[in-house]
PDB file of C-alpha atoms in Angstrom:
ATOM      1  CA  UNK V   1      95.400 111.306  91.139  1.00 53.00           C
ATOM      2  CA  UNK V   2      94.235 108.685  88.663  1.00 57.00           C
ATOM      3  CA  UNK V   3      95.695 105.185  88.315  1.00 65.00           C
ATOM      4  CA  UNK V   4      97.573 105.991  85.084  1.00 69.00           C
ATOM      5  CA  UNK V   5      99.511 108.767  86.833  1.00 66.00           C
ATOM      6  CA  UNK V   6     100.321 106.481  89.767  1.00 68.00           C
ATOM      7  CA  UNK V   7     101.721 103.937  87.315  1.00 76.00           C
ATOM      8  CA  UNK V   8     103.722 106.624  85.540  1.00 75.00           C
ATOM      9  CA  UNK V   9     105.297 107.646  88.869  1.00 77.00           C
ATOM     10  CA  UNK V  10     106.085 104.045  89.822  1.00 81.00           C
ATOM     11  CA  UNK V  11     107.744 103.471  86.426  1.00 85.00           C
ATOM     12  CA  UNK V  12     109.897 106.629  86.688  1.00 86.00           C
ATOM     13  CA  UNK V  13     113.541 105.498  86.367  1.00 89.00           C
ATOM     14  CA  UNK V  14     116.185 106.731  88.831  1.00 90.00           C
ATOM     15  CA  UNK V  15     117.722 110.021  87.641  1.00 88.00           C
ATOM     16  CA  UNK V  16     120.987 109.556  85.737  1.00 89.00           C
ATOM     17  CA  UNK V  17     122.053 113.202  85.676  1.00 88.00           C
ATOM     18  CA  UNK V  18     121.417 116.540  87.369  1.00 86.00           C
ATOM     19  CA  UNK V  19     118.735 117.599  84.873  1.00 85.00           C
ATOM     20  CA  UNK V  20     116.728 114.394  85.411  1.00 87.00           C
ATOM     21  CA  UNK V  21     117.026 114.764  89.196  1.00 86.00           C
ATOM     22  CA  UNK V  22     115.863 118.390  89.047  1.00 84.00           C
ATOM     23  CA  UNK V  23     112.924 117.319  86.891  1.00 82.00           C
ATOM     24  CA  UNK V  24     111.847 114.640  89.370  1.00 83.00           C
ATOM     25  CA  UNK V  25     112.268 116.893  92.414  1.00 80.00           C
ATOM     26  CA  UNK V  26     110.365 119.676  90.631  1.00 75.00           C
ATOM     27  CA  UNK V  27     107.486 117.264  90.111  1.00 75.00           C
ATOM     28  CA  UNK V  28     107.700 115.971  93.689  1.00 77.00           C
ATOM     29  CA  UNK V  29     107.680 119.392  95.359  1.00 71.00           C
ATOM     30  CA  UNK V  30     104.119 119.969  94.153  1.00 62.00           C
ATOM     31  CA  UNK V  31     102.958 116.962  96.193  1.00 68.00           C
ATOM     32  CA  UNK V  32     105.161 117.498  99.276  1.00 70.00           C
ATOM     33  CA  UNK V  33     102.252 118.646 101.446  1.00 66.00           C
ATOM     34  CA  UNK V  34     100.653 115.205 101.019  1.00 69.00           C
ATOM     35  CA  UNK V  35     103.742 113.199 101.988  1.00 74.00           C
ATOM     36  CA  UNK V  36     104.705 112.863 105.619  1.00 71.00           C
ATOM     37  CA  UNK V  37     108.387 113.654 106.314  1.00 74.00           C
ATOM     38  CA  UNK V  38     108.985 114.747 102.717  1.00 77.00           C
ATOM     39  CA  UNK V  39     112.381 116.359 103.414  1.00 77.00           C
ATOM     40  CA  UNK V  40     113.633 113.343 105.312  1.00 77.00           C
ATOM     41  CA  UNK V  41     112.520 111.012 102.523  1.00 80.00           C
ATOM     42  CA  UNK V  42     114.467 112.890  99.840  1.00 82.00           C
ATOM     43  CA  UNK V  43     117.559 113.977 101.787  1.00 81.00           C
ATOM     44  CA  UNK V  44     119.914 111.601  99.935  1.00 82.00           C
ATOM     45  CA  UNK V  45     118.533 112.830  96.620  1.00 86.00           C
ATOM     46  CA  UNK V  46     118.893 116.534  97.393  1.00 84.00           C
ATOM     47  CA  UNK V  47     122.532 116.029  98.348  1.00 83.00           C
ATOM     48  CA  UNK V  48     123.154 115.355  94.630  1.00 86.00           C
ATOM     49  CA  UNK V  49     122.037 118.920  93.818  1.00 83.00           C
ATOM     50  CA  UNK V  50     125.252 120.286  95.318  1.00 82.00           C
ATOM     51  CA  UNK V  51     128.188 121.317  93.157  1.00 79.00           C
ATOM     52  CA  UNK V  52     130.732 118.597  92.474  1.00 80.00           C
ATOM     53  CA  UNK V  53     128.168 115.805  92.947  1.00 80.00           C
ATOM     54  CA  UNK V  54     128.794 112.855  90.689  1.00 83.00           C
ATOM     55  CA  UNK V  55     126.231 110.630  89.034  1.00 82.00           C
ATOM     56  CA  UNK V  56     125.013 107.901  88.967  1.00 84.00           C
ATOM     57  CA  UNK V  57     123.170 108.028  92.289  1.00 84.00           C
ATOM     58  CA  UNK V  58     124.646 105.960  95.090  1.00 87.00           C
ATOM     59  CA  UNK V  59     122.815 102.927  96.461  1.00 89.00           C
ATOM     60  CA  UNK V  60     121.230 104.865  99.354  1.00 87.00           C
ATOM     61  CA  UNK V  61     119.890 107.570  97.008  1.00 87.00           C
ATOM     62  CA  UNK V  62     118.419 104.988  94.614  1.00 89.00           C
ATOM     63  CA  UNK V  63     116.762 103.198  97.557  1.00 89.00           C
ATOM     64  CA  UNK V  64     115.341 106.511  98.794  1.00 86.00           C
ATOM     65  CA  UNK V  65     114.139 107.344  95.282  1.00 88.00           C
ATOM     66  CA  UNK V  66     112.119 104.102  95.112  1.00 88.00           C
ATOM     67  CA  UNK V  67     110.711 104.497  98.652  1.00 85.00           C
ATOM     68  CA  UNK V  68     109.730 108.051  97.830  1.00 82.00           C
ATOM     69  CA  UNK V  69     107.878 106.970  94.679  1.00 82.00           C
ATOM     70  CA  UNK V  70     105.941 104.441  96.764  1.00 81.00           C
ATOM     71  CA  UNK V  71     104.932 107.232  99.167  1.00 77.00           C
ATOM     72  CA  UNK V  72     102.901 108.768  96.326  1.00 72.00           C
ATOM     73  CA  UNK V  73     100.712 105.677  96.113  1.00 70.00           C
ATOM     74  CA  UNK V  74      99.961 105.539  99.843  1.00 70.00           C
ATOM     75  CA  UNK V  75      99.563 109.254 100.569  1.00 60.00           C
ATOM     76  CA  UNK V  76      96.761 109.794 103.107  1.00 65.00           C
ATOM     77  CA  UNK V  77      93.603 111.700 102.326  1.00 67.00           C
ATOM     78  CA  UNK V  78      93.855 115.256 103.592  1.00 74.00           C
ATOM     79  CA  UNK V  79      90.777 116.683 105.343  1.00 80.00           C
ATOM     80  CA  UNK V  80      89.560 120.276 105.305  1.00 88.00           C
ATOM     81  CA  UNK V  81      90.357 122.363 108.358  1.00 92.00           C
ATOM     82  CA  UNK V  82      87.455 122.991 110.755  1.00 94.00           C
ATOM     83  CA  UNK V  83      88.182 125.559 113.513  1.00 95.00           C
ATOM     84  CA  UNK V  84      85.560 123.986 115.781  1.00 95.00           C
ATOM     85  CA  UNK V  85      87.304 120.579 115.997  1.00 95.00           C
ATOM     86  CA  UNK V  86      90.015 119.508 118.474  1.00 95.00           C
ATOM     87  CA  UNK V  87      93.399 120.089 116.825  1.00 97.00           C
ATOM     88  CA  UNK V  88      96.792 118.432 117.259  1.00 96.00           C
ATOM     89  CA  UNK V  89     100.220 119.590 116.071  1.00 96.00           C
ATOM     90  CA  UNK V  90     102.694 116.676 115.991  1.00 92.00           C
ATOM     91  CA  UNK V  91     106.373 117.333 115.374  1.00 92.00           C
ATOM     92  CA  UNK V  92     109.408 115.165 114.835  1.00 87.00           C
ATOM     93  CA  UNK V  93     113.083 116.009 114.490  1.00 88.00           C
ATOM     94  CA  UNK V  94     115.820 113.803 113.111  1.00 84.00           C
ATOM     95  CA  UNK V  95     119.533 114.415 112.760  1.00 85.00           C
ATOM     96  CA  UNK V  96     118.988 116.412 109.556  1.00 82.00           C
ATOM     97  CA  UNK V  97     115.285 117.285 109.107  1.00 86.00           C
ATOM     98  CA  UNK V  98     112.099 118.488 110.799  1.00 89.00           C
ATOM     99  CA  UNK V  99     108.634 117.111 110.153  1.00 87.00           C
ATOM    100  CA  UNK V 100     105.176 118.110 111.336  1.00 90.00           C
ATOM    101  CA  UNK V 101     101.563 117.026 110.960  1.00 90.00           C
ATOM    102  CA  UNK V 102      98.504 119.166 111.634  1.00 93.00           C
ATOM    103  CA  UNK V 103      95.561 116.887 112.484  1.00 93.00           C
ATOM    104  CA  UNK V 104      92.022 117.194 113.758  1.00 94.00           C
ATOM    105  CA  UNK V 105      89.751 114.795 115.593  1.00 92.00           C
ATOM    106  CA  UNK V 106      86.225 114.374 114.270  1.00 88.00           C
ATOM    107  CA  UNK V 107      83.471 111.856 114.980  1.00 87.00           C
ATOM    108  CA  UNK V 108      85.206 109.375 112.645  1.00 81.00           C
ATOM    109  CA  UNK V 109      88.678 109.678 114.197  1.00 84.00           C
ATOM    110  CA  UNK V 110      91.921 111.565 113.673  1.00 85.00           C
ATOM    111  CA  UNK V 111      92.502 113.037 110.199  1.00 86.00           C
ATOM    112  CA  UNK V 112      95.557 114.829 108.780  1.00 87.00           C
ATOM    113  CA  UNK V 113      94.999 118.403 107.626  1.00 89.00           C
ATOM    114  CA  UNK V 114      98.537 119.196 106.462  1.00 88.00           C
ATOM    115  CA  UNK V 115     102.056 117.805 106.415  1.00 85.00           C
ATOM    116  CA  UNK V 116     105.236 119.808 106.241  1.00 87.00           C
ATOM    117  CA  UNK V 117     108.935 119.103 106.502  1.00 84.00           C
ATOM    118  CA  UNK V 118     112.241 120.775 105.884  1.00 88.00           C
ATOM    119  CA  UNK V 119     115.924 120.028 106.023  1.00 87.00           C
ATOM    120  CA  UNK V 120     117.900 121.581 108.839  1.00 89.00           C
ATOM    121  CA  UNK V 121     120.281 124.358 107.908  1.00 90.00           C
ATOM    122  CA  UNK V 122     123.964 123.416 108.359  1.00 90.00           C
ATOM    123  CA  UNK V 123     124.287 125.641 111.453  1.00 91.00           C
ATOM    124  CA  UNK V 124     121.411 123.771 113.134  1.00 92.00           C
ATOM    125  CA  UNK V 125     122.679 120.261 112.431  1.00 90.00           C
ATOM    126  CA  UNK V 126     124.800 120.423 115.597  1.00 91.00           C
ATOM    127  CA  UNK V 127     121.915 121.365 117.908  1.00 93.00           C
ATOM    128  CA  UNK V 128     121.249 119.037 120.835  1.00 91.00           C
ATOM    129  CA  UNK V 129     118.321 116.732 120.154  1.00 89.00           C
ATOM    130  CA  UNK V 130     115.943 118.459 122.582  1.00 90.00           C
ATOM    131  CA  UNK V 131     116.777 121.788 120.889  1.00 93.00           C
ATOM    132  CA  UNK V 132     115.948 120.278 117.481  1.00 92.00           C
ATOM    133  CA  UNK V 133     112.614 119.074 118.868  1.00 93.00           C
ATOM    134  CA  UNK V 134     111.857 122.552 120.232  1.00 94.00           C
ATOM    135  CA  UNK V 135     112.909 124.097 116.911  1.00 95.00           C
ATOM    136  CA  UNK V 136     110.430 121.753 115.199  1.00 93.00           C
ATOM    137  CA  UNK V 137     107.618 122.857 117.502  1.00 95.00           C
ATOM    138  CA  UNK V 138     108.307 126.571 116.965  1.00 96.00           C
ATOM    139  CA  UNK V 139     108.604 126.078 113.196  1.00 95.00           C
ATOM    140  CA  UNK V 140     105.295 124.126 113.011  1.00 96.00           C
ATOM    141  CA  UNK V 141     103.457 126.711 115.123  1.00 97.00           C
ATOM    142  CA  UNK V 142     104.705 129.493 112.846  1.00 97.00           C
ATOM    143  CA  UNK V 143     103.864 127.455 109.745  1.00 95.00           C
ATOM    144  CA  UNK V 144     100.240 126.857 110.781  1.00 95.00           C
ATOM    145  CA  UNK V 145      99.731 130.066 112.773  1.00 96.00           C
ATOM    146  CA  UNK V 146      96.683 131.164 110.765  1.00 96.00           C
ATOM    147  CA  UNK V 147      94.928 127.835 111.353  1.00 96.00           C
ATOM    148  CA  UNK V 148      95.779 127.775 115.050  1.00 96.00           C
ATOM    149  CA  UNK V 149      94.672 131.356 115.708  1.00 96.00           C
ATOM    150  CA  UNK V 150      91.279 130.608 114.156  1.00 96.00           C
ATOM    151  CA  UNK V 151      90.522 127.777 116.602  1.00 95.00           C
ATOM    152  CA  UNK V 152      87.620 128.185 118.984  1.00 89.00           C
ATOM    153  CA  UNK V 153      89.531 126.260 121.694  1.00 91.00           C
ATOM    154  CA  UNK V 154      93.108 125.315 122.594  1.00 93.00           C
ATOM    155  CA  UNK V 155      95.175 122.768 120.678  1.00 96.00           C
ATOM    156  CA  UNK V 156      97.589 120.008 121.651  1.00 96.00           C
ATOM    157  CA  UNK V 157     101.278 119.773 120.703  1.00 95.00           C
ATOM    158  CA  UNK V 158     102.890 116.325 120.599  1.00 92.00           C
ATOM    159  CA  UNK V 159     106.522 115.407 120.077  1.00 89.00           C
ATOM    160  CA  UNK V 160     108.172 112.007 120.200  1.00 77.00           C
ATOM    161  CA  UNK V 161     111.127 113.009 122.366  1.00 65.00           C
ATOM    162  CA  UNK V 162     110.985 112.717 126.163  1.00 53.00           C
TER     163      UNK V 162
END
């Protein structure tokens, strides 16, 4: 993305109505695979998509909006997948979202291949934390199944919960 587009994103004002919020989120969804923990970073914003939500955005949503815009300017460089390299699937679960990173280790270090995240469905919000972590692992393995099946060796799964 060129510098002019970065500046345009940074100058984007907080949405003042549902249409403006939908416009911003529609733009953002295209870049979600480049932003780690995308769903977690926009959770306060997506809550305003529900019926009976009132604008303007609350303080938490405005703060999240600005942090999310900054994430565009520091998004890591994604590498191409190479089935011959050691591969790592890292997952993380929070109270309301799942996140995962598919990475590979090359001669120059660890590089992200893909990011993904999603909000938890209401029925899964009450899961115990270890169950949310396991759900995140299963979801990530399904998400990147094609990559993982093409590997010439095994892969590693990491989670932050003991």
